[in-house]
CSV table of C-alpha atoms in Angstrom, one decimal:
chain,number,residue,atom,x,y,z
A,13,UNK,CA,75.2,107.9,76.3
A,14,UNK,CA,75.7,111.6,76.2
A,15,UNK,CA,79.1,113.0,77.0
A,16,UNK,CA,79.6,114.7,80.5
A,17,UNK,CA,78.4,118.3,80.6
A,18,UNK,CA,81.2,120.8,81.3
A,19,UNK,CA,80.4,123.2,84.1
A,20,UNK,CA,79.8,126.8,82.4
A,21,UNK,CA,82.8,128.9,83.3
A,22,UNK,CA,80.8,132.0,83.8
A,23,UNK,CA,78.9,130.3,86.7
A,24,UNK,CA,81.9,129.4,88.5
A,25,UNK,CA,84.1,131.4,90.8
A,26,UNK,CA,86.5,133.9,88.9
A,27,UNK,CA,90.1,132.7,88.7
A,28,UNK,CA,93.0,134.9,89.6
A,29,UNK,CA,93.7,137.5,87.1
A,30,UNK,CA,95.9,136.3,84.3
A,31,UNK,CA,95.2,132.6,85.0
A,32,UNK,CA,93.8,131.7,81.5
A,33,UNK,CA,96.8,133.5,79.8
A,34,UNK,CA,99.1,131.7,82.1
A,35,UNK,CA,97.7,128.4,81.0
A,36,UNK,CA,98.3,129.4,77.2
A,37,UNK,CA,101.9,130.4,78.1
A,38,UNK,CA,102.8,127.4,80.4
A,39,UNK,CA,100.9,124.7,78.7
A,40,UNK,CA,98.9,121.8,80.8
A,41,UNK,CA,101.8,120.2,82.6
A,42,UNK,CA,103.6,123.4,83.8
A,43,UNK,CA,100.1,125.0,84.7
A,44,UNK,CA,99.2,122.1,86.7
A,45,UNK,CA,102.4,122.5,88.7
A,46,UNK,CA,101.6,126.2,89.1
A,47,UNK,CA,98.2,125.2,90.5
A,48,UNK,CA,99.6,122.5,92.9
A,49,UNK,CA,102.1,125.1,94.4
A,50,UNK,CA,98.9,127.3,95.2
A,51,UNK,CA,96.5,124.9,96.7
A,52,UNK,CA,96.3,123.3,100.1
A,53,UNK,CA,97.0,119.5,100.2
A,54,UNK,CA,96.4,117.2,102.8
A,55,UNK,CA,97.8,113.7,103.8
A,56,UNK,CA,96.3,110.9,105.7
A,57,UNK,CA,99.3,109.9,108.0
A,58,UNK,CA,98.8,106.7,109.8
A,59,UNK,CA,101.3,107.6,112.6
A,60,UNK,CA,103.9,104.6,112.8
A,61,UNK,CA,102.2,103.0,109.7
A,62,UNK,CA,103.1,106.1,107.7
A,63,UNK,CA,101.3,105.5,104.2
A,64,UNK,CA,101.3,101.7,104.5
A,65,UNK,CA,99.9,98.9,106.7
A,66,UNK,CA,103.0,97.7,108.3
A,67,UNK,CA,104.8,99.4,111.4
A,68,UNK,CA,107.7,101.2,110.1
A,69,UNK,CA,110.9,102.2,112.0
A,70,UNK,CA,110.9,105.7,113.6
A,71,UNK,CA,113.6,107.0,111.0
A,72,UNK,CA,111.4,105.9,108.1
A,73,UNK,CA,108.2,107.7,109.5
A,74,UNK,CA,110.2,110.8,110.2
A,75,UNK,CA,112.0,110.9,106.8
A,76,UNK,CA,109.0,110.1,104.9
A,77,UNK,CA,106.9,112.8,106.6
A,78,UNK,CA,109.6,115.5,106.2
A,79,UNK,CA,110.0,114.6,102.5
A,80,UNK,CA,106.2,114.8,101.9
A,81,UNK,CA,106.1,118.2,103.6
A,82,UNK,CA,109.0,119.2,101.2
A,83,UNK,CA,107.1,117.9,98.3
A,84,UNK,CA,104.1,120.2,99.1
A,85,UNK,CA,101.9,118.5,101.6
A,86,UNK,CA,100.4,121.3,103.9
A,87,UNK,CA,98.1,119.3,106.4
A,88,UNK,CA,99.1,116.0,108.0
A,89,UNK,CA,96.0,114.2,109.4
A,90,UNK,CA,97.9,112.1,111.8
A,91,UNK,CA,96.1,109.1,113.6
A,92,UNK,CA,96.8,105.7,115.1
A,93,UNK,CA,94.5,102.7,114.4
A,94,UNK,CA,94.2,102.2,118.1
A,95,UNK,CA,94.3,105.7,119.2
A,96,UNK,CA,97.6,105.1,120.7
A,97,UNK,CA,99.2,108.5,121.1
A,98,UNK,CA,102.7,107.0,121.6
A,99,UNK,CA,102.7,105.8,117.9
A,100,UNK,CA,101.7,109.3,116.9
A,101,UNK,CA,104.6,111.1,118.5
A,102,UNK,CA,107.3,110.6,115.9
A,103,UNK,CA,105.0,111.7,113.1
A,104,UNK,CA,103.8,114.7,115.0
A,105,UNK,CA,107.4,115.7,115.9
A,106,UNK,CA,108.4,115.2,112.1
A,107,UNK,CA,105.6,117.6,111.0
A,108,UNK,CA,106.5,120.3,113.6
A,109,UNK,CA,110.0,120.1,112.5
A,110,UNK,CA,108.9,121.5,109.0
A,111,UNK,CA,107.8,124.8,110.4
A,112,UNK,CA,111.0,126.5,109.1
A,113,UNK,CA,109.9,125.9,105.5
A,114,UNK,CA,107.7,128.5,103.5
A,115,UNK,CA,104.4,126.9,104.4
A,116,UNK,CA,103.2,126.1,108.0
A,117,UNK,CA,102.4,122.4,108.4
A,118,UNK,CA,99.3,121.4,110.4
A,119,UNK,CA,98.2,118.2,111.6
A,120,UNK,CA,94.8,116.7,112.8
A,121,UNK,CA,94.4,113.9,115.1
A,122,UNK,CA,91.7,111.8,116.7
A,123,UNK,CA,89.6,108.6,115.8
A,124,UNK,CA,86.0,108.0,116.9
A,125,UNK,CA,84.2,104.8,117.7
A,126,UNK,CA,81.4,103.6,119.9
A,127,UNK,CA,78.8,105.9,121.6
A,128,UNK,CA,79.9,108.2,124.6
A,129,UNK,CA,76.2,108.3,125.5
A,130,UNK,CA,75.9,104.5,125.8
A,131,UNK,CA,76.4,103.3,129.5
A,132,UNK,CA,76.8,99.8,128.3
A,133,UNK,CA,79.9,100.7,126.3
A,134,UNK,CA,82.0,102.5,128.8
A,135,UNK,CA,85.4,101.9,127.1
A,136,UNK,CA,85.2,104.9,124.7
A,137,UNK,CA,83.7,107.4,127.3
A,138,UNK,CA,83.7,111.2,127.2
A,139,UNK,CA,86.5,111.1,129.8
A,140,UNK,CA,88.4,108.8,127.4
A,141,UNK,CA,88.2,111.3,124.5
A,142,UNK,CA,88.9,114.4,126.7
A,143,UNK,CA,92.0,112.7,128.0
A,144,UNK,CA,93.1,111.9,124.6
A,145,UNK,CA,92.5,115.3,123.2
A,146,UNK,CA,94.6,116.6,126.1
A,147,UNK,CA,97.5,114.5,125.4
A,148,UNK,CA,97.5,115.3,121.7
A,149,UNK,CA,97.4,119.0,122.5
A,150,UNK,CA,100.3,118.5,124.9
A,151,UNK,CA,102.2,116.9,121.9
A,152,UNK,CA,101.8,120.0,119.9
A,153,UNK,CA,98.8,119.3,117.8
A,154,UNK,CA,97.6,122.2,115.8
A,155,UNK,CA,93.9,121.0,115.2
A,156,UNK,CA,91.9,118.3,116.6
A,157,UNK,CA,89.7,116.2,114.1
A,158,UNK,CA,86.8,113.8,114.7
A,159,UNK,CA,87.7,111.0,112.3
A,160,UNK,CA,84.3,109.2,112.2
A,161,UNK,CA,84.9,106.3,109.8
A,162,UNK,CA,81.5,104.8,109.8
A,163,UNK,CA,79.1,107.7,110.7
A,164,UNK,CA,78.8,106.6,114.3
A,165,UNK,CA,79.2,109.9,115.9
A,166,UNK,CA,75.5,110.9,116.8
A,167,UNK,CA,74.4,114.5,117.0
A,168,UNK,CA,73.9,114.7,120.9
A,169,UNK,CA,77.1,112.8,121.4
A,170,UNK,CA,79.0,115.2,119.2
A,171,UNK,CA,77.6,118.3,120.8
A,172,UNK,CA,78.4,117.0,124.3
A,173,UNK,CA,81.8,116.0,123.2
A,174,UNK,CA,82.9,119.3,121.6
A,175,UNK,CA,81.2,121.4,124.1
A,176,UNK,CA,83.2,119.6,126.9
A,177,UNK,CA,86.6,119.9,124.9
A,178,UNK,CA,86.3,123.7,124.5
A,179,UNK,CA,85.3,124.1,128.2
A,180,UNK,CA,81.5,124.7,127.7
A,181,UNK,CA,81.7,127.1,124.9
A,182,UNK,CA,79.8,127.0,121.6
A,183,UNK,CA,80.0,123.5,120.3
A,184,UNK,CA,81.4,124.6,116.9
A,185,UNK,CA,83.7,123.2,114.4
A,186,UNK,CA,86.1,125.0,111.9
A,187,UNK,CA,86.3,122.5,109.1
A,188,UNK,CA,84.1,119.7,107.9
A,189,UNK,CA,84.7,117.3,105.0
A,190,UNK,CA,82.0,116.9,102.5
A,191,UNK,CA,81.4,115.7,99.0
A,192,UNK,CA,79.5,117.4,96.1
A,193,UNK,CA,75.9,116.1,96.1
A,194,UNK,CA,76.2,113.6,93.1
A,195,UNK,CA,78.9,111.6,94.8
A,196,UNK,CA,77.8,112.2,98.4
A,197,UNK,CA,76.0,110.1,101.1
A,198,UNK,CA,76.2,106.2,101.5
A,199,UNK,CA,79.8,105.4,102.1
A,200,UNK,CA,81.1,108.7,101.0
A,201,UNK,CA,81.0,112.2,102.8
A,202,UNK,CA,78.0,114.3,103.6
A,203,UNK,CA,76.2,116.3,101.0
A,204,UNK,CA,78.2,119.5,100.6
A,205,UNK,CA,75.2,121.1,98.6
A,206,UNK,CA,72.9,120.5,101.4
A,207,UNK,CA,75.3,121.8,104.0
A,208,UNK,CA,75.8,125.0,102.1
A,209,UNK,CA,72.0,125.4,101.7
A,210,UNK,CA,71.2,124.7,105.3
A,211,UNK,CA,73.8,127.3,106.6
A,212,UNK,CA,73.1,130.1,104.1
A,213,UNK,CA,72.1,133.2,106.1
A,214,UNK,CA,73.3,131.9,109.3
A,215,UNK,CA,76.4,132.8,111.4
A,216,UNK,CA,78.0,129.8,109.9
A,217,UNK,CA,77.3,130.8,106.3
A,218,UNK,CA,80.1,129.2,104.2
A,219,UNK,CA,80.0,131.8,101.4
A,220,UNK,CA,79.9,129.2,98.7
A,221,UNK,CA,77.3,129.7,95.9
A,222,UNK,CA,74.6,127.1,95.5
A,223,UNK,CA,74.5,127.5,91.5
A,224,UNK,CA,78.0,126.5,90.8
A,225,UNK,CA,77.9,123.7,93.1
A,226,UNK,CA,74.8,122.5,91.5
A,227,UNK,CA,76.5,122.6,88.1
A,228,UNK,CA,79.3,120.7,89.4
A,229,UNK,CA,77.1,118.1,90.9
A,230,UNK,CA,75.3,117.8,87.4
A,231,UNK,CA,78.8,117.2,85.8
A,232,UNK,CA,79.7,114.4,88.3
A,233,UNK,CA,76.3,112.8,88.2
A,234,UNK,CA,76.9,112.2,84.3
A,235,UNK,CA,80.6,110.9,85.0
A,236,UNK,CA,79.3,108.5,87.5
A,237,UNK,CA,77.0,106.8,85.0
A,238,UNK,CA,80.2,105.7,83.2
A,239,UNK,CA,81.3,103.6,86.4
A,240,UNK,CA,77.9,102.3,87.2
A,241,UNK,CA,79.0,98.6,86.3
A,242,UNK,CA,81.7,98.9,89.0
A,243,UNK,CA,79.5,100.9,91.7
A,244,UNK,CA,78.7,98.3,94.4
A,245,UNK,CA,78.0,101.1,97.0
A,246,UNK,CA,74.7,100.8,99.0
A,247,UNK,CA,71.8,102.3,97.3
A,248,UNK,CA,70.1,103.8,100.3
A,249,UNK,CA,71.1,104.5,103.9
A,250,UNK,CA,71.0,102.0,106.7
A,251,UNK,CA,70.9,102.3,110.6
A,252,UNK,CA,72.6,98.8,110.8
A,253,UNK,CA,75.9,100.7,110.9
A,254,UNK,CA,75.3,101.3,114.5
A,255,UNK,CA,75.4,97.6,115.0
A,256,UNK,CA,78.1,96.3,112.8
A,257,UNK,CA,80.3,99.6,112.8
A,258,UNK,CA,81.9,98.8,109.4
A,259,UNK,CA,83.9,102.0,108.3
A,260,UNK,CA,82.5,103.5,105.0
A,261,UNK,CA,85.7,103.0,103.1
A,262,UNK,CA,85.8,99.4,104.1
A,263,UNK,CA,82.2,98.6,103.4
A,264,UNK,CA,82.5,98.2,99.6
A,265,UNK,CA,85.7,96.4,99.8
A,266,UNK,CA,84.3,93.8,102.3
A,267,UNK,CA,81.3,93.3,100.1
A,268,UNK,CA,83.4,92.4,97.0
A,269,UNK,CA,85.6,90.1,99.1
A,270,UNK,CA,82.6,88.4,100.5
A,271,UNK,CA,80.9,88.1,96.9
A,272,UNK,CA,84.4,86.4,95.8
A,273,UNK,CA,84.2,84.0,98.6
A,274,UNK,CA,80.7,82.9,97.8
A,275,UNK,CA,79.0,84.9,100.5
A,276,UNK,CA,77.3,87.6,98.6
A,277,UNK,CA,73.9,86.2,99.5
A,278,UNK,CA,74.8,86.0,103.1
A,279,UNK,CA,76.0,89.8,103.5
A,280,UNK,CA,73.7,90.2,106.4
A,281,UNK,CA,75.5,87.4,108.2
A,282,UNK,CA,78.9,88.9,107.3
A,283,UNK,CA,77.9,92.2,108.9
A,284,UNK,CA,76.9,90.3,112.2
A,285,UNK,CA,80.2,88.5,111.9
A,286,UNK,CA,82.1,91.7,111.7
A,287,UNK,CA,80.4,93.0,114.9
A,288,UNK,CA,81.0,89.6,116.7
A,289,UNK,CA,84.8,89.7,115.7
A,290,UNK,CA,85.1,93.3,116.9
A,291,UNK,CA,83.7,92.4,120.3
A,292,UNK,CA,86.0,89.3,120.4
A,293,UNK,CA,89.0,91.6,119.9
A,294,UNK,CA,87.9,94.0,122.7
A,295,UNK,CA,85.8,96.6,120.8
A,296,UNK,CA,88.9,98.2,119.1
A,297,UNK,CA,88.9,101.5,117.0
A,298,UNK,CA,88.2,100.5,113.3
A,299,UNK,CA,90.5,102.5,111.0
A,300,UNK,CA,93.2,101.4,108.6
A,301,UNK,CA,95.0,99.0,109.3
A,302,UNK,CA,92.9,97.7,112.3
A,303,UNK,CA,89.9,97.7,110.2
A,304,UNK,CA,91.6,95.5,107.7
A,305,UNK,CA,92.4,92.9,110.2
A,306,UNK,CA,88.7,92.6,111.1
A,307,UNK,CA,87.9,92.3,107.3
A,308,UNK,CA,90.3,90.2,105.7
A,309,UNK,CA,91.9,88.2,108.5
A,310,UNK,CA,89.0,87.2,110.6
A,311,UNK,CA,85.6,88.3,109.4
A,312,UNK,CA,85.4,86.6,106.0
A,313,UNK,CA,87.4,83.6,107.6
A,314,UNK,CA,85.1,83.1,110.6
A,315,UNK,CA,81.9,83.3,108.5
A,316,UNK,CA,82.2,80.1,106.6
A,317,UNK,CA,83.6,78.2,109.5
A,318,UNK,CA,81.4,79.9,112.2
A,319,UNK,CA,84.0,79.7,115.1
A,320,UNK,CA,83.9,83.1,116.7
A,321,UNK,CA,85.4,83.2,120.1
A,322,UNK,CA,86.9,79.6,119.8
């Protein structure tokens, strides 16, 4: 197998003047620290769950958040697995308390589930999300973020959602998470190369150059071949996600767990069981750690015994 091809430097963005000389002077370790201090780092803060699965005391959440900010985290993406803003309050206050430091701290909040245009699912309506956004704004949130864990936010729903939130203005966004082409799609993020190409020449032109992105994608395309024996992600897209609503980051984990329990050939039934368990629990927001409850504690247990609702 050929080695991974390096991206030609001359086709990439020019580094700050003196960067190569600095690498020679500092060496790899100290140079990495120099880069770390000059980049924007983000942290997924699970509100009262902090960086774990259990519910931690307020002082633990507060001290952990402040220490993370001191160590260089710039953006805290605060969310609660059930969209309970009361659980977010301590983490948000802790982030805001770090403003006196050299770097401003920002936090992004919100989680998405269901379909606001589906009249048969009134629990997560447009009014629900508008009210949630208002509460988060009142708590001092700097940015609002749609955390769409399973790709459930459909285009027309998103347009109506954001247009309402910004009082009828342009339904626009400031930041979007994407992945380079070779590792995009499926359970990953949308294709960055495609987004850049589709927005080129428009008012939303990203300013990114397609050629270096293409070279970067070729590099990771080769690297990915080394991990093929461990890559069990779906090989194509599927609209079944609108039925089972399994978050992308959980999909492959649940597949592996099902296979280990001898349910690999019954994966479609496991998907259906996940949806049944979700309804049994009241159609909950599915993001860590609530999604783990559906996966490990109920779905894979209920499938063999077939006792949903009992």
